[in-house]
Coordinates of C-alpha atoms and ligand atoms in Angstrom, one line a residue:
M1 CA -7.7 120.0 19.8
P2 CA -4.4 118.7 18.2
E3 CA -1.4 121.0 18.9
N4 CA -1.0 122.2 15.4
T5 CA -4.6 122.9 14.5
P6 CA -4.9 126.7 14.6
L7 CA -7.2 128.2 17.3
L8 CA -7.6 131.4 15.4
S9 CA -7.5 131.5 11.6
V10 CA -7.6 134.8 9.6
R11 CA -8.0 134.5 5.8
D12 CA -7.7 137.2 3.2
L13 CA -9.3 139.7 5.6
S14 CA -9.9 143.1 4.2
K15 CA -11.7 146.2 5.4
T16 CA -12.8 149.3 3.7
Y17 CA -14.6 152.0 5.7
Q18 CA -17.3 154.0 3.9
A19 CA -16.5 157.4 5.3
A20 CA -18.3 160.7 4.4
S21 CA -15.2 161.7 2.5
G22 CA -15.3 158.5 0.5
P23 CA -13.9 154.8 0.9
V24 CA -10.9 154.3 3.4
E25 CA -9.1 151.0 2.6
A26 CA -7.7 150.3 6.2
I27 CA -6.8 146.6 5.7
G28 CA -5.7 145.4 2.3
S29 CA -5.5 141.7 2.9
I30 CA -4.4 139.9 6.0
T31 CA -3.8 136.2 6.5
F32 CA -2.4 134.4 9.6
D33 CA -3.0 131.6 12.2
V34 CA -2.5 131.5 15.9
R35 CA -2.1 128.1 17.4
P36 CA -3.3 127.1 20.9
G37 CA -1.0 128.4 23.6
E38 CA 0.9 130.8 21.4
L39 CA 1.9 134.4 22.5
V40 CA 1.8 136.4 19.3
C41 CA 2.5 140.1 19.1
I42 CA 1.2 142.2 16.2
V43 CA 3.2 145.4 15.5
G44 CA 2.6 148.1 13.0
P45 CA 2.6 151.9 12.8
S46 CA -0.2 154.0 14.1
G47 CA -3.2 154.1 11.7
C48 CA -2.2 150.9 10.1
G49 CA -5.4 149.2 11.0
K50 CA -4.6 147.2 14.1
T51 CA -7.6 148.2 16.0
T52 CA -9.7 147.6 12.8
L53 CA -8.2 144.1 12.7
L54 CA -9.0 143.3 16.3
K55 CA -12.6 144.6 15.9
C56 CA -13.0 142.1 13.0
L57 CA -11.4 139.4 15.1
A58 CA -13.7 140.1 18.0
G59 CA -16.8 140.1 15.8
L60 CA -17.5 143.8 16.6
L61 CA -17.0 144.8 13.0
A62 CA -17.8 142.9 9.8
P63 CA -14.9 142.5 7.4
T64 CA -15.4 143.7 3.9
S65 CA -14.2 140.4 2.6
G66 CA -12.3 137.3 4.1
S67 CA -12.9 135.4 7.2
V68 CA -12.1 134.9 10.8
T69 CA -12.4 131.5 12.4
L70 CA -12.0 130.7 16.0
D71 CA -12.0 127.1 17.2
G72 CA -13.4 125.9 13.9
A73 CA -16.4 128.3 13.9
E74 CA -16.6 131.5 11.8
V75 CA -16.7 134.7 13.9
R76 CA -19.8 136.7 13.2
E77 CA -20.5 138.1 16.7
P78 CA -18.4 138.5 19.8
P79 CA -17.2 135.0 20.6
K80 CA -17.5 133.7 24.1
K81 CA -14.1 132.2 24.0
M82 CA -12.4 135.5 23.7
A83 CA -11.5 138.3 26.2
L84 CA -10.5 141.7 25.2
V85 CA -8.3 144.3 27.0
F86 CA -8.2 147.7 25.5
Q87 CA -6.0 150.8 25.9
E88 CA -8.6 152.9 27.7
Y89 CA -8.5 151.2 31.1
G90 CA -10.4 154.2 32.5
R91 CA -13.5 153.5 30.5
S92 CA -13.4 149.7 30.8
L93 CA -14.1 149.4 34.5
Y94 CA -17.4 150.4 36.4
P95 CA -16.5 153.1 39.0
W96 CA -19.3 152.1 41.3
L97 CA -18.2 148.5 41.5
T98 CA -15.3 147.2 43.7
V99 CA -12.3 145.4 42.1
R100 CA -13.9 142.1 43.1
D101 CA -17.3 142.9 41.6
N102 CA -15.7 144.4 38.4
V103 CA -13.8 141.2 37.8
A104 CA -16.8 138.9 38.7
L105 CA -19.2 140.7 36.4
P106 CA -18.7 138.7 33.1
L107 CA -18.8 135.5 35.1
K108 CA -22.2 136.5 36.6
A109 CA -23.4 137.4 33.2
R110 CA -22.3 133.8 32.1
G111 CA -24.2 132.3 35.1
V112 CA -21.2 130.8 36.8
P113 CA -22.3 129.6 40.2
K114 CA -21.3 131.9 43.2
A115 CA -18.6 129.6 44.9
E116 CA -16.9 128.9 41.6
R117 CA -17.2 132.6 40.7
Q118 CA -15.5 133.7 43.9
A119 CA -12.7 131.2 43.5
L120 CA -12.0 132.3 39.9
V121 CA -12.1 136.0 40.8
E122 CA -9.8 135.5 43.8
R123 CA -7.2 133.5 41.8
A124 CA -7.2 136.1 38.9
V125 CA -6.9 139.0 41.2
E126 CA -4.0 137.3 43.1
E127 CA -2.4 136.6 39.7
V128 CA -2.2 140.2 38.8
G129 CA -0.8 141.1 42.3
L130 CA -3.9 142.9 43.6
G131 CA -5.0 140.5 46.3
H132 CA -4.8 143.3 48.8
A133 CA -7.1 145.6 46.8
M134 CA -10.1 143.2 46.4
T135 CA -12.6 145.8 48.0
T136 CA -11.3 149.0 46.6
Y137 CA -12.9 150.9 43.7
P138 CA -11.2 151.7 40.3
W139 CA -11.0 155.4 41.1
Q140 CA -8.9 154.7 44.1
L141 CA -6.3 152.9 41.9
S142 CA -3.4 154.2 39.7
G143 CA -3.8 153.7 36.0
G144 CA -1.5 150.7 35.9
M145 CA -3.4 149.1 38.7
Q146 CA -6.7 149.7 36.8
Q147 CA -5.2 148.0 33.8
R148 CA -4.4 145.0 36.0
V149 CA -7.9 144.8 37.1
A150 CA -8.9 144.7 33.4
I151 CA -6.4 141.9 32.9
A152 CA -7.7 140.0 35.9
R153 CA -11.2 140.4 34.7
A154 CA -10.2 138.9 31.3
V155 CA -8.2 136.1 32.9
A156 CA -11.0 135.1 35.4
Y157 CA -13.3 134.6 32.5
Q158 CA -11.0 131.8 31.3
P159 CA -11.0 132.7 27.6
E160 CA -9.3 130.4 25.1
I161 CA -7.7 133.6 23.6
L162 CA -6.8 136.9 25.3
V163 CA -6.7 139.7 22.9
M164 CA -5.1 143.0 23.8
D165 CA -5.2 146.3 21.9
E166 CA -2.2 148.6 23.0
P167 CA -3.1 148.0 26.5
F168 CA -0.1 149.7 28.1
A169 CA 0.2 152.7 25.7
A170 CA -1.1 155.2 28.4
V171 CA 0.9 154.2 31.4
D172 CA 4.4 155.4 32.5
A173 CA 7.5 153.4 31.5
Q174 CA 8.1 151.6 34.8
T175 CA 4.5 150.5 35.1
R176 CA 4.6 149.4 31.6
A177 CA 7.5 147.2 32.2
D178 CA 5.8 145.6 35.2
L179 CA 2.7 145.0 33.1
E180 CA 4.7 143.5 30.2
D181 CA 6.2 141.0 32.7
L182 CA 2.7 140.3 34.1
V183 CA 1.5 139.4 30.6
R184 CA 4.2 136.8 30.1
R185 CA 3.6 135.4 33.7
V186 CA -0.2 135.1 33.0
W187 CA 0.6 133.4 29.6
K188 CA 2.9 130.9 31.3
D189 CA 1.0 130.3 34.5
L190 CA -2.4 129.9 32.9
G191 CA -1.5 128.6 29.5
V192 CA -3.8 131.0 27.7
T193 CA -3.4 132.0 24.1
V194 CA -2.4 135.5 23.8
L195 CA -2.7 138.1 20.9
F196 CA -1.0 141.4 21.9
V197 CA -1.2 144.3 19.6
T198 CA 1.2 147.3 19.9
H199 CA 2.8 150.0 17.9
D200 CA 6.0 149.6 20.1
I201 CA 8.7 147.5 18.4
D202 CA 10.7 146.9 21.5
E203 CA 7.7 145.7 23.3
S204 CA 6.7 143.4 20.6
V205 CA 10.1 141.7 20.6
Y206 CA 10.3 141.6 24.4
L207 CA 6.9 140.1 24.8
G208 CA 6.3 137.8 21.9
E209 CA 7.3 134.3 21.0
R210 CA 6.3 135.4 17.5
V211 CA 5.8 138.9 15.9
L212 CA 3.7 139.6 13.0
V213 CA 4.9 142.9 11.4
L214 CA 2.1 144.8 9.6
S215 CA 2.7 147.3 6.8
S216 CA 0.9 150.6 6.7
S217 CA -2.6 150.9 5.2
P218 CA -3.9 149.2 3.1
T219 CA -2.4 146.6 5.5
F220 CA -0.9 143.3 4.9
V221 CA 1.4 141.0 7.0
Q222 CA 4.8 142.2 6.0
E223 CA 6.6 139.5 8.1
D224 CA 5.9 136.6 10.5
L225 CA 9.0 136.4 12.7
T226 CA 9.9 133.8 15.4
V227 CA 11.4 135.4 18.4
D228 CA 14.2 133.0 19.5
L229 CA 15.0 134.7 22.8
P230 CA 15.1 132.7 26.0
A231 CA 11.8 131.7 27.6
E232 CA 12.7 133.3 30.9
R233 CA 12.8 137.1 30.1
D234 CA 13.6 140.0 32.3
Q235 CA 13.7 143.7 31.4
L236 CA 17.4 144.2 32.1
T237 CA 19.0 141.1 30.8
T238 CA 16.8 140.3 27.9
R239 CA 16.9 143.8 26.5
A240 CA 20.7 143.8 26.8
L241 CA 21.1 140.7 24.7
P242 CA 22.7 141.2 21.2
R243 CA 20.0 139.0 19.8
F244 CA 17.3 141.3 21.2
T245 CA 18.9 144.4 19.4
E246 CA 19.2 142.3 16.2
L247 CA 15.5 141.3 16.2
R248 CA 14.3 144.9 17.1
T249 CA 16.6 146.4 14.5
H250 CA 15.2 143.8 11.9
V251 CA 11.6 144.7 12.8
Y252 CA 12.3 148.4 12.6
E253 CA 13.8 147.9 9.1
Q254 CA 10.8 145.9 8.1
I255 CA 8.4 148.6 9.1
Q256 CA 10.5 151.2 7.2
R257 CA 10.5 149.0 4.2
A258 CA 6.7 148.5 4.5
K259 CA 6.2 152.3 4.6
R260 CA 8.2 152.5 1.4
G261 CA 6.2 149.6 -0.1
E262 CA 9.2 147.4 -0.5
A263 CA 9.4 143.6 0.0
V264 CA 10.5 141.7 3.0
A265 CA 14.2 141.3 3.9
A266 CA 15.7 138.0 4.9
T267 CA 15.1 137.0 8.5
P268 CA 18.2 137.8 10.6
Ligands
ADP1 P1 -4.4 151.6 14.4 O1 -5.2 150.9 15.4 O2 -3.3 150.8 13.8 O3 -3.9 152.9 14.8 P2 -7.1 151.8 13.1 O4 -7.6 150.5 12.7 O5 -7.6 152.6 14.1 O6 -5.4 151.9 13.1 O7 -7.3 152.8 11.7 C1 -6.9 152.3 10.4 C2 -7.3 153.3 9.3 O8 -8.7 153.3 9.3 C3 -6.9 154.8 9.7 O9 -6.7 155.4 8.5 C4 -8.2 155.3 10.3 O10 -8.3 156.7 10.1 C5 -9.3 154.5 9.5 N1 -10.5 154.4 10.3 C6 -10.7 153.7 11.5 N2 -11.9 153.7 11.9 C7 -12.6 154.3 10.9 C8 -14.0 154.7 10.7 N3 -14.9 154.2 11.6 N4 -14.4 155.2 9.6 C9 -13.5 155.6 8.7 N5 -12.2 155.4 8.8 C10 -11.8 154.8 9.9
MG2 MG1 -5.5 151.3 17.5

């Protein structure tokens, strides 16, 4: 695929839920593209429709109107080329399976031959720093380690796009910092396209090469911001850069504007 053909294309996507109390317009209209190899963060306030958007992207929920295209094909069911990591790591792993078997499961389901499967599982588990924990069970691991297993499982599957929905919202600050660095490392080492959703402004700027700022519901893309921070990032140095502060302040202001229903301010 040529470099600038989008891998993921979202066009005029809207979603209105039919709740018992009446219609809830979660997403007004969202349009954006993700090119192969990008690391894009989507940031927006709680309740602005981030999970709704991801469910539409993942073919788990039909949009009310508009379309999602992955690699040239319209998404109507969960695409084989996409892997998802959710916030609730506790519910995403099977407690009766070891780390190795949890990671291997989707590969088994896809019919990957045993030798190849073992190699993929080992590489992915090593990549997330859990090579020593291959034969342990999820309940023997901390929350952060369980989320690493979920990431390893997604990575082993070799998706064209890795989609993550607030994956670190439930872990402590130190673990979260480590996991953020893990996502950037996986993105660089494996060349996978990443779409990372968070309500945390600092996290979106630290992680992303690009940040899509969402308005509150009915949601639209308030801004599409390029993060011009150095490619090599680390928690102390990067977050101390004046440019980091400028960008996070800008995103913060955009979200405040979006809440008040105002237009986009000039990019800093
Ligand atoms: P976020 O992930 O950004 O916190 P959600 O996508 O979960 O936001 O929710 C967006 C809006 O849609 C919220 O107002 C929420 O209450 C509403 N919503 C989400 N799921 C449903 C549903 N199944 N039925 C009705 N309303 C829903
Ligand atoms: Mg959500």
